[in-house]
Amino acid sequence: MNLKTVNKIFGYGLFGIGAIRIIYIILLLSQMVTNVNIALNGGEWSYGLFPIITVLISWLQILLTIGSVIMIFVNTIQQPKVIIGYVWGLGAMLLPFIIPSWPWLIMGAFLLQCGMLMKAGTKIVSNSDTYTYKDEFRPKTSKKTIKNTEWYYGKKNEQNEYISEKKQKRMEKLEKELEEWKQLLDTGEIDEETYNQETSRLIEKERKRSERDK
């Protein structure tokens, strides 16, 4: 599991805990109204699983808080863009300790905290999506690849040297043949027309061979 995936898990976790708490408080208030009606009618009221859910949400928040602190340090070098999201998350977790617990502030602080948690999760996920890791798409160069590359270029150099040497020998042979034809012309054994035809044929032949070797 890479760092990008872990960041997304924390992002969705922070966003999810914010959304769940809003739904939870709505259901809790609804249950409170129901309990009041039951009590007024002389019945026995109950909160059912709400106390257990409250404990679970509290533990989840604690785990996310500890994890956020750790992830801030982990992302400092590799993915610093997501740190701002974790800061928002930590701010949301610390909000109840900062704002006075006055009755008329409780609901406002609660909604603000949930909004900050959802914003934290959104920032982490979005910054994770836009971030490109330095080595994520970099080809891995294995020893085998390096060895094969060295072999290939080594053979290529040998081939080039071989072609150059072969070409050099052909040029020497061509010069020798042209010189022989020149001697025949000088001694009068052939006329100038024959000399021009034969030398042109040799030169053209070598030119075509050189083009094929390119």
PDB file of C-alpha atoms in Angstrom:
ATOM      1  CA  MET A   1       0.000   0.000   0.000  1.00  0.00           C
ATOM      2  CA  ASN A   2       1.579   3.286  -1.091  1.00  0.00           C
ATOM      3  CA  LEU A   3       1.429   6.638   0.658  1.00  0.00           C
ATOM      4  CA  LYS A   4      -1.192   8.009  -1.728  1.00  0.00           C
ATOM      5  CA  THR A   5      -3.606   5.223  -0.802  1.00  0.00           C
ATOM      6  CA  VAL A   6      -3.017   5.720   2.938  1.00  0.00           C
ATOM      7  CA  ASN A   7      -3.681   9.446   2.603  1.00  0.00           C
ATOM      8  CA  LYS A   8      -6.940   8.738   0.792  1.00  0.00           C
ATOM      9  CA  ILE A   9      -8.025   6.338   3.539  1.00  0.00           C
ATOM     10  CA  PHE A  10      -7.434   9.046   6.149  1.00  0.00           C
ATOM     11  CA  GLY A  11      -9.152  11.615   3.931  1.00  0.00           C
ATOM     12  CA  TYR A  12     -12.270   9.513   3.537  1.00  0.00           C
ATOM     13  CA  GLY A  13     -12.112   8.664   7.243  1.00  0.00           C
ATOM     14  CA  LEU A  14     -12.071  12.312   8.337  1.00  0.00           C
ATOM     15  CA  PHE A  15     -14.805  13.242   5.882  1.00  0.00           C
ATOM     16  CA  GLY A  16     -16.849  10.229   6.923  1.00  0.00           C
ATOM     17  CA  ILE A  17     -16.601  10.915  10.664  1.00  0.00           C
ATOM     18  CA  GLY A  18     -17.795  14.483  10.065  1.00  0.00           C
ATOM     19  CA  ALA A  19     -20.766  13.324   7.998  1.00  0.00           C
ATOM     20  CA  ILE A  20     -21.605  10.492  10.416  1.00  0.00           C
ATOM     21  CA  ARG A  21     -21.615  12.857  13.385  1.00  0.00           C
ATOM     22  CA  ILE A  22     -24.127  15.142  11.651  1.00  0.00           C
ATOM     23  CA  ILE A  23     -26.412  12.202  10.880  1.00  0.00           C
ATOM     24  CA  TYR A  24     -25.867  10.878  14.408  1.00  0.00           C
ATOM     25  CA  ILE A  25     -26.849  14.125  16.128  1.00  0.00           C
ATOM     26  CA  ILE A  26     -29.990  14.396  13.956  1.00  0.00           C
ATOM     27  CA  LEU A  27     -31.011  10.861  14.926  1.00  0.00           C
ATOM     28  CA  LEU A  28     -30.123  11.521  18.566  1.00  0.00           C
ATOM     29  CA  LEU A  29     -32.250  14.678  18.707  1.00  0.00           C
ATOM     30  CA  SER A  30     -35.091  12.744  17.086  1.00  0.00           C
ATOM     31  CA  GLN A  31     -34.746  10.020  19.713  1.00  0.00           C
ATOM     32  CA  MET A  32     -34.725  12.619  22.496  1.00  0.00           C
ATOM     33  CA  VAL A  33     -38.019  14.049  21.238  1.00  0.00           C
ATOM     34  CA  THR A  34     -39.449  10.527  21.070  1.00  0.00           C
ATOM     35  CA  ASN A  35     -38.263   9.792  24.614  1.00  0.00           C
ATOM     36  CA  VAL A  36     -39.894  12.982  25.918  1.00  0.00           C
ATOM     37  CA  ASN A  37     -43.210  11.952  24.362  1.00  0.00           C
ATOM     38  CA  ILE A  38     -42.882   8.443  25.823  1.00  0.00           C
ATOM     39  CA  ALA A  39     -42.064   9.848  29.282  1.00  0.00           C
ATOM     40  CA  LEU A  40     -45.029  12.220  29.176  1.00  0.00           C
ATOM     41  CA  ASN A  41     -47.271   9.275  28.345  1.00  0.00           C
ATOM     42  CA  GLY A  42     -45.910   7.273  31.256  1.00  0.00           C
ATOM     43  CA  GLY A  43     -43.862   4.845  29.210  1.00  0.00           C
ATOM     44  CA  GLU A  44     -40.236   3.730  29.601  1.00  0.00           C
ATOM     45  CA  TRP A  45     -37.853   5.586  27.354  1.00  0.00           C
ATOM     46  CA  SER A  46     -34.504   4.321  26.063  1.00  0.00           C
ATOM     47  CA  TYR A  47     -31.628   5.470  23.869  1.00  0.00           C
ATOM     48  CA  GLY A  48     -31.000   1.965  22.528  1.00  0.00           C
ATOM     49  CA  LEU A  49     -27.613   1.680  20.795  1.00  0.00           C
ATOM     50  CA  PHE A  50     -26.836   5.398  20.910  1.00  0.00           C
ATOM     51  CA  PRO A  51     -24.432   5.116  23.911  1.00  0.00           C
ATOM     52  CA  ILE A  52     -22.453   2.377  22.132  1.00  0.00           C
ATOM     53  CA  ILE A  53     -22.358   4.390  18.911  1.00  0.00           C
ATOM     54  CA  THR A  54     -21.119   7.411  20.886  1.00  0.00           C
ATOM     55  CA  VAL A  55     -18.220   5.375  22.291  1.00  0.00           C
ATOM     56  CA  LEU A  56     -17.334   3.998  18.853  1.00  0.00           C
ATOM     57  CA  ILE A  57     -17.322   7.473  17.298  1.00  0.00           C
ATOM     58  CA  SER A  58     -15.148   8.776  20.145  1.00  0.00           C
ATOM     59  CA  TRP A  59     -12.597   5.986  19.683  1.00  0.00           C
ATOM     60  CA  LEU A  60     -12.576   6.506  15.933  1.00  0.00           C
ATOM     61  CA  GLN A  61     -11.884  10.211  16.452  1.00  0.00           C
ATOM     62  CA  ILE A  62      -9.004   9.398  18.810  1.00  0.00           C
ATOM     63  CA  LEU A  63      -7.476   6.999  16.262  1.00  0.00           C
ATOM     64  CA  LEU A  64      -7.832   9.550  13.447  1.00  0.00           C
ATOM     65  CA  THR A  65      -6.263  12.246  15.637  1.00  0.00           C
ATOM     66  CA  ILE A  66      -3.229  10.105  16.460  1.00  0.00           C
ATOM     67  CA  GLY A  67      -2.968   8.973  12.845  1.00  0.00           C
ATOM     68  CA  SER A  68      -3.179  12.567  11.581  1.00  0.00           C
ATOM     69  CA  VAL A  69      -0.229  13.604  13.734  1.00  0.00           C
ATOM     70  CA  ILE A  70       1.821  10.698  12.387  1.00  0.00           C
ATOM     71  CA  MET A  71       0.808  11.376   8.766  1.00  0.00           C
ATOM     72  CA  ILE A  72       1.883  15.017   9.030  1.00  0.00           C
ATOM     73  CA  PHE A  73       5.452  13.867   9.695  1.00  0.00           C
ATOM     74  CA  VAL A  74       5.286  11.086   7.094  1.00  0.00           C
ATOM     75  CA  ASN A  75       4.115  13.473   4.353  1.00  0.00           C
ATOM     76  CA  THR A  76       6.572  16.260   5.175  1.00  0.00           C
ATOM     77  CA  ILE A  77       9.013  15.141   2.482  1.00  0.00           C
ATOM     78  CA  GLN A  78       7.065  12.928   0.095  1.00  0.00           C
ATOM     79  CA  GLN A  79       3.682  14.676  -0.183  1.00  0.00           C
ATOM     80  CA  PRO A  80       3.594  18.012   1.663  1.00  0.00           C
ATOM     81  CA  LYS A  81       0.461  19.250  -0.137  1.00  0.00           C
ATOM     82  CA  VAL A  82      -1.834  17.033   1.946  1.00  0.00           C
ATOM     83  CA  ILE A  83      -0.534  18.323   5.297  1.00  0.00           C
ATOM     84  CA  ILE A  84      -2.992  21.235   5.273  1.00  0.00           C
ATOM     85  CA  GLY A  85      -5.845  18.698   5.306  1.00  0.00           C
ATOM     86  CA  TYR A  86      -4.462  16.977   8.383  1.00  0.00           C
ATOM     87  CA  VAL A  87      -4.056  20.363  10.079  1.00  0.00           C
ATOM     88  CA  TRP A  88      -7.745  21.066   9.458  1.00  0.00           C
ATOM     89  CA  GLY A  89      -8.561  17.667  10.951  1.00  0.00           C
ATOM     90  CA  LEU A  90      -6.487  18.273  14.073  1.00  0.00           C
ATOM     91  CA  GLY A  91      -8.070  21.719  14.435  1.00  0.00           C
ATOM     92  CA  ALA A  92     -11.507  20.129  14.318  1.00  0.00           C
ATOM     93  CA  MET A  93     -10.552  17.578  16.983  1.00  0.00           C
ATOM     94  CA  LEU A  94      -9.195  20.306  19.272  1.00  0.00           C
ATOM     95  CA  LEU A  95     -12.139  22.659  18.735  1.00  0.00           C
ATOM     96  CA  PRO A  96     -14.222  21.405  21.729  1.00  0.00           C
ATOM     97  CA  PHE A  97     -11.263  22.166  24.011  1.00  0.00           C
ATOM     98  CA  ILE A  98     -10.913  25.707  22.652  1.00  0.00           C
ATOM     99  CA  ILE A  99     -14.513  26.938  22.465  1.00  0.00           C
ATOM    100  CA  PRO A 100     -16.250  27.449  25.836  1.00  0.00           C
ATOM    101  CA  SER A 101     -18.951  24.859  26.567  1.00  0.00           C
ATOM    102  CA  TRP A 102     -21.760  27.382  26.815  1.00  0.00           C
ATOM    103  CA  PRO A 103     -25.208  25.987  25.955  1.00  0.00           C
ATOM    104  CA  TRP A 104     -25.848  28.470  23.171  1.00  0.00           C
ATOM    105  CA  LEU A 105     -22.445  27.651  21.609  1.00  0.00           C
ATOM    106  CA  ILE A 106     -22.619  23.860  21.759  1.00  0.00           C
ATOM    107  CA  MET A 107     -24.635  23.301  18.574  1.00  0.00           C
ATOM    108  CA  GLY A 108     -22.674  25.904  16.602  1.00  0.00           C
ATOM    109  CA  ALA A 109     -19.351  24.409  17.723  1.00  0.00           C
ATOM    110  CA  PHE A 110     -20.572  20.923  16.852  1.00  0.00           C
ATOM    111  CA  LEU A 111     -21.584  21.903  13.318  1.00  0.00           C
ATOM    112  CA  LEU A 112     -18.326  23.830  12.860  1.00  0.00           C
ATOM    113  CA  GLN A 113     -16.338  20.799  13.974  1.00  0.00           C
ATOM    114  CA  CYS A 114     -18.168  18.500  11.558  1.00  0.00           C
ATOM    115  CA  GLY A 115     -17.660  20.982   8.726  1.00  0.00           C
ATOM    116  CA  MET A 116     -13.922  21.202   9.469  1.00  0.00           C
ATOM    117  CA  LEU A 117     -13.616  17.413   9.491  1.00  0.00           C
ATOM    118  CA  MET A 118     -15.346  17.132   6.118  1.00  0.00           C
ATOM    119  CA  LYS A 119     -13.207  19.927   4.705  1.00  0.00           C
ATOM    120  CA  ALA A 120     -10.070  18.190   6.018  1.00  0.00           C
ATOM    121  CA  GLY A 121     -11.019  14.956   4.304  1.00  0.00           C
ATOM    122  CA  THR A 122     -11.816  16.747   1.036  1.00  0.00           C
ATOM    123  CA  LYS A 123      -8.468  18.567   1.024  1.00  0.00           C
ATOM    124  CA  ILE A 124      -6.484  15.396   1.684  1.00  0.00           C
ATOM    125  CA  VAL A 125      -8.227  13.395  -1.048  1.00  0.00           C
ATOM    126  CA  SER A 126      -8.090  16.193  -3.652  1.00  0.00           C
ATOM    127  CA  ASN A 127      -4.415  16.969  -2.990  1.00  0.00           C
ATOM    128  CA  SER A 128      -3.577  13.268  -3.146  1.00  0.00           C
ATOM    129  CA  ASP A 129      -5.233  13.035  -6.579  1.00  0.00           C
ATOM    130  CA  THR A 130      -3.358  16.029  -8.005  1.00  0.00           C
ATOM    131  CA  TYR A 131       0.013  15.025  -6.617  1.00  0.00           C
ATOM    132  CA  THR A 132       2.416  13.055  -8.832  1.00  0.00           C
ATOM    133  CA  TYR A 133       5.083  11.095  -7.097  1.00  0.00           C
ATOM    134  CA  LYS A 134       8.591  11.640  -8.338  1.00  0.00           C
ATOM    135  CA  ASP A 135       9.345   7.971  -8.763  1.00  0.00           C
ATOM    136  CA  GLU A 136       5.863   6.675  -9.434  1.00  0.00           C
ATOM    137  CA  PHE A 137       6.210   6.541 -13.228  1.00  0.00           C
ATOM    138  CA  ARG A 138       9.965   6.369 -13.447  1.00  0.00           C
ATOM    139  CA  PRO A 139      11.087   3.155 -15.208  1.00  0.00           C
ATOM    140  CA  LYS A 140      12.922   0.766 -12.937  1.00  0.00           C
ATOM    141  CA  THR A 141      16.391   0.050 -14.321  1.00  0.00           C
ATOM    142  CA  SER A 142      17.403  -3.455 -13.389  1.00  0.00           C
ATOM    143  CA  LYS A 143      20.898  -4.922 -13.568  1.00  0.00           C
ATOM    144  CA  LYS A 144      19.684  -7.140 -16.388  1.00  0.00           C
ATOM    145  CA  THR A 145      18.491  -4.105 -18.371  1.00  0.00           C
ATOM    146  CA  ILE A 146      21.818  -2.340 -17.839  1.00  0.00           C
ATOM    147  CA  LYS A 147      23.689  -5.462 -18.911  1.00  0.00           C
ATOM    148  CA  ASN A 148      21.550  -5.848 -22.035  1.00  0.00           C
ATOM    149  CA  THR A 149      21.986  -2.166 -22.874  1.00  0.00           C
ATOM    150  CA  GLU A 150      25.740  -2.397 -22.500  1.00  0.00           C
ATOM    151  CA  TRP A 151      25.736  -5.509 -24.696  1.00  0.00           C
ATOM    152  CA  TYR A 152      23.626  -3.808 -27.350  1.00  0.00           C
ATOM    153  CA  TYR A 153      25.708  -0.646 -27.571  1.00  0.00           C
ATOM    154  CA  GLY A 154      28.902  -2.649 -27.359  1.00  0.00           C
ATOM    155  CA  LYS A 155      27.804  -4.753 -30.305  1.00  0.00           C
ATOM    156  CA  LYS A 156      26.683  -1.615 -32.118  1.00  0.00           C
ATOM    157  CA  ASN A 157      30.095  -0.039 -31.694  1.00  0.00           C
ATOM    158  CA  GLU A 158      31.789  -3.248 -32.815  1.00  0.00           C
ATOM    159  CA  GLN A 159      29.507  -3.335 -35.840  1.00  0.00           C
ATOM    160  CA  ASN A 160      30.285   0.283 -36.711  1.00  0.00           C
ATOM    161  CA  GLU A 161      33.999  -0.378 -36.347  1.00  0.00           C
ATOM    162  CA  TYR A 162      33.659  -3.493 -38.480  1.00  0.00           C
ATOM    163  CA  ILE A 163      31.770  -1.575 -41.186  1.00  0.00           C
ATOM    164  CA  SER A 164      34.322   1.232 -41.119  1.00  0.00           C
ATOM    165  CA  GLU A 165      37.194  -1.231 -41.392  1.00  0.00           C
ATOM    166  CA  LYS A 166      35.445  -3.111 -44.178  1.00  0.00           C
ATOM    167  CA  LYS A 167      34.752   0.128 -46.039  1.00  0.00           C
ATOM    168  CA  GLN A 168      38.360   1.196 -45.638  1.00  0.00           C
ATOM    169  CA  LYS A 169      39.525  -2.036 -47.195  1.00  0.00           C
ATOM    170  CA  ARG A 170      37.119  -1.588 -50.112  1.00  0.00           C
ATOM    171  CA  MET A 171      38.385   1.937 -50.687  1.00  0.00           C
ATOM    172  CA  GLU A 172      41.962   0.695 -50.742  1.00  0.00           C
ATOM    173  CA  LYS A 173      40.962  -2.009 -53.196  1.00  0.00           C
ATOM    174  CA  LEU A 174      39.136   0.562 -55.347  1.00  0.00           C
ATOM    175  CA  GLU A 175      42.162   2.856 -55.400  1.00  0.00           C
ATOM    176  CA  LYS A 176      44.364  -0.073 -56.391  1.00  0.00           C
ATOM    177  CA  GLU A 177      42.027  -1.070 -59.254  1.00  0.00           C
ATOM    178  CA  LEU A 178      41.763   2.539 -60.466  1.00  0.00           C
ATOM    179  CA  GLU A 179      45.547   2.783 -60.390  1.00  0.00           C
ATOM    180  CA  GLU A 180      45.809  -0.412 -62.444  1.00  0.00           C
ATOM    181  CA  TRP A 181      43.397   0.966 -65.041  1.00  0.00           C
ATOM    182  CA  LYS A 182      45.428   4.195 -65.091  1.00  0.00           C
ATOM    183  CA  GLN A 183      48.612   2.222 -65.798  1.00  0.00           C
ATOM    184  CA  LEU A 184      46.876   0.398 -68.651  1.00  0.00           C
ATOM    185  CA  LEU A 185      45.819   3.761 -70.080  1.00  0.00           C
ATOM    186  CA  ASP A 186      49.329   5.182 -69.714  1.00  0.00           C
ATOM    187  CA  THR A 187      50.933   2.183 -71.443  1.00  0.00           C
ATOM    188  CA  GLY A 188      48.438   2.417 -74.293  1.00  0.00           C
ATOM    189  CA  GLU A 189      46.910  -1.000 -73.694  1.00  0.00           C
ATOM    190  CA  ILE A 190      43.414   0.607 -73.470  1.00  0.00           C
ATOM    191  CA  ASP A 191      41.971   3.783 -74.887  1.00  0.00           C
ATOM    192  CA  GLU A 192      40.589   6.667 -72.866  1.00  0.00           C
ATOM    193  CA  GLU A 193      36.962   5.725 -73.511  1.00  0.00           C
ATOM    194  CA  THR A 194      37.506   2.227 -72.084  1.00  0.00           C
ATOM    195  CA  TYR A 195      39.325   3.739 -69.133  1.00  0.00           C
ATOM    196  CA  ASN A 196      36.454   6.125 -68.373  1.00  0.00           C
ATOM    197  CA  GLN A 197      33.841   3.372 -68.667  1.00  0.00           C
ATOM    198  CA  GLU A 198      35.639   0.930 -66.368  1.00  0.00           C
ATOM    199  CA  THR A 199      36.596   3.469 -63.730  1.00  0.00           C
ATOM    200  CA  SER A 200      33.050   4.915 -63.721  1.00  0.00           C
ATOM    201  CA  ARG A 201      31.672   1.382 -63.271  1.00  0.00           C
ATOM    202  CA  LEU A 202      33.943   0.720 -60.293  1.00  0.00           C
ATOM    203  CA  ILE A 203      33.137   4.043 -58.642  1.00  0.00           C
ATOM    204  CA  GLU A 204      29.378   3.573 -59.110  1.00  0.00           C
ATOM    205  CA  LYS A 205      29.567   0.049 -57.719  1.00  0.00           C
ATOM    206  CA  GLU A 206      31.318   1.273 -54.587  1.00  0.00           C
ATOM    207  CA  ARG A 207      28.844   4.136 -54.188  1.00  0.00           C
ATOM    208  CA  LYS A 208      25.863   1.732 -54.175  1.00  0.00           C
ATOM    209  CA  ARG A 209      27.565  -0.568 -51.672  1.00  0.00           C
ATOM    210  CA  SER A 210      28.258   2.376 -49.360  1.00  0.00           C
ATOM    211  CA  GLU A 211      24.611   3.444 -49.474  1.00  0.00           C
ATOM    212  CA  ARG A 212      23.498  -0.065 -48.526  1.00  0.00           C
ATOM    213  CA  ASP A 213      25.806  -0.063 -45.504  1.00  0.00           C
ATOM    214  CA  LYS A 214      24.253   3.131 -44.040  1.00  0.00           C
TER     215      LYS A 214
END
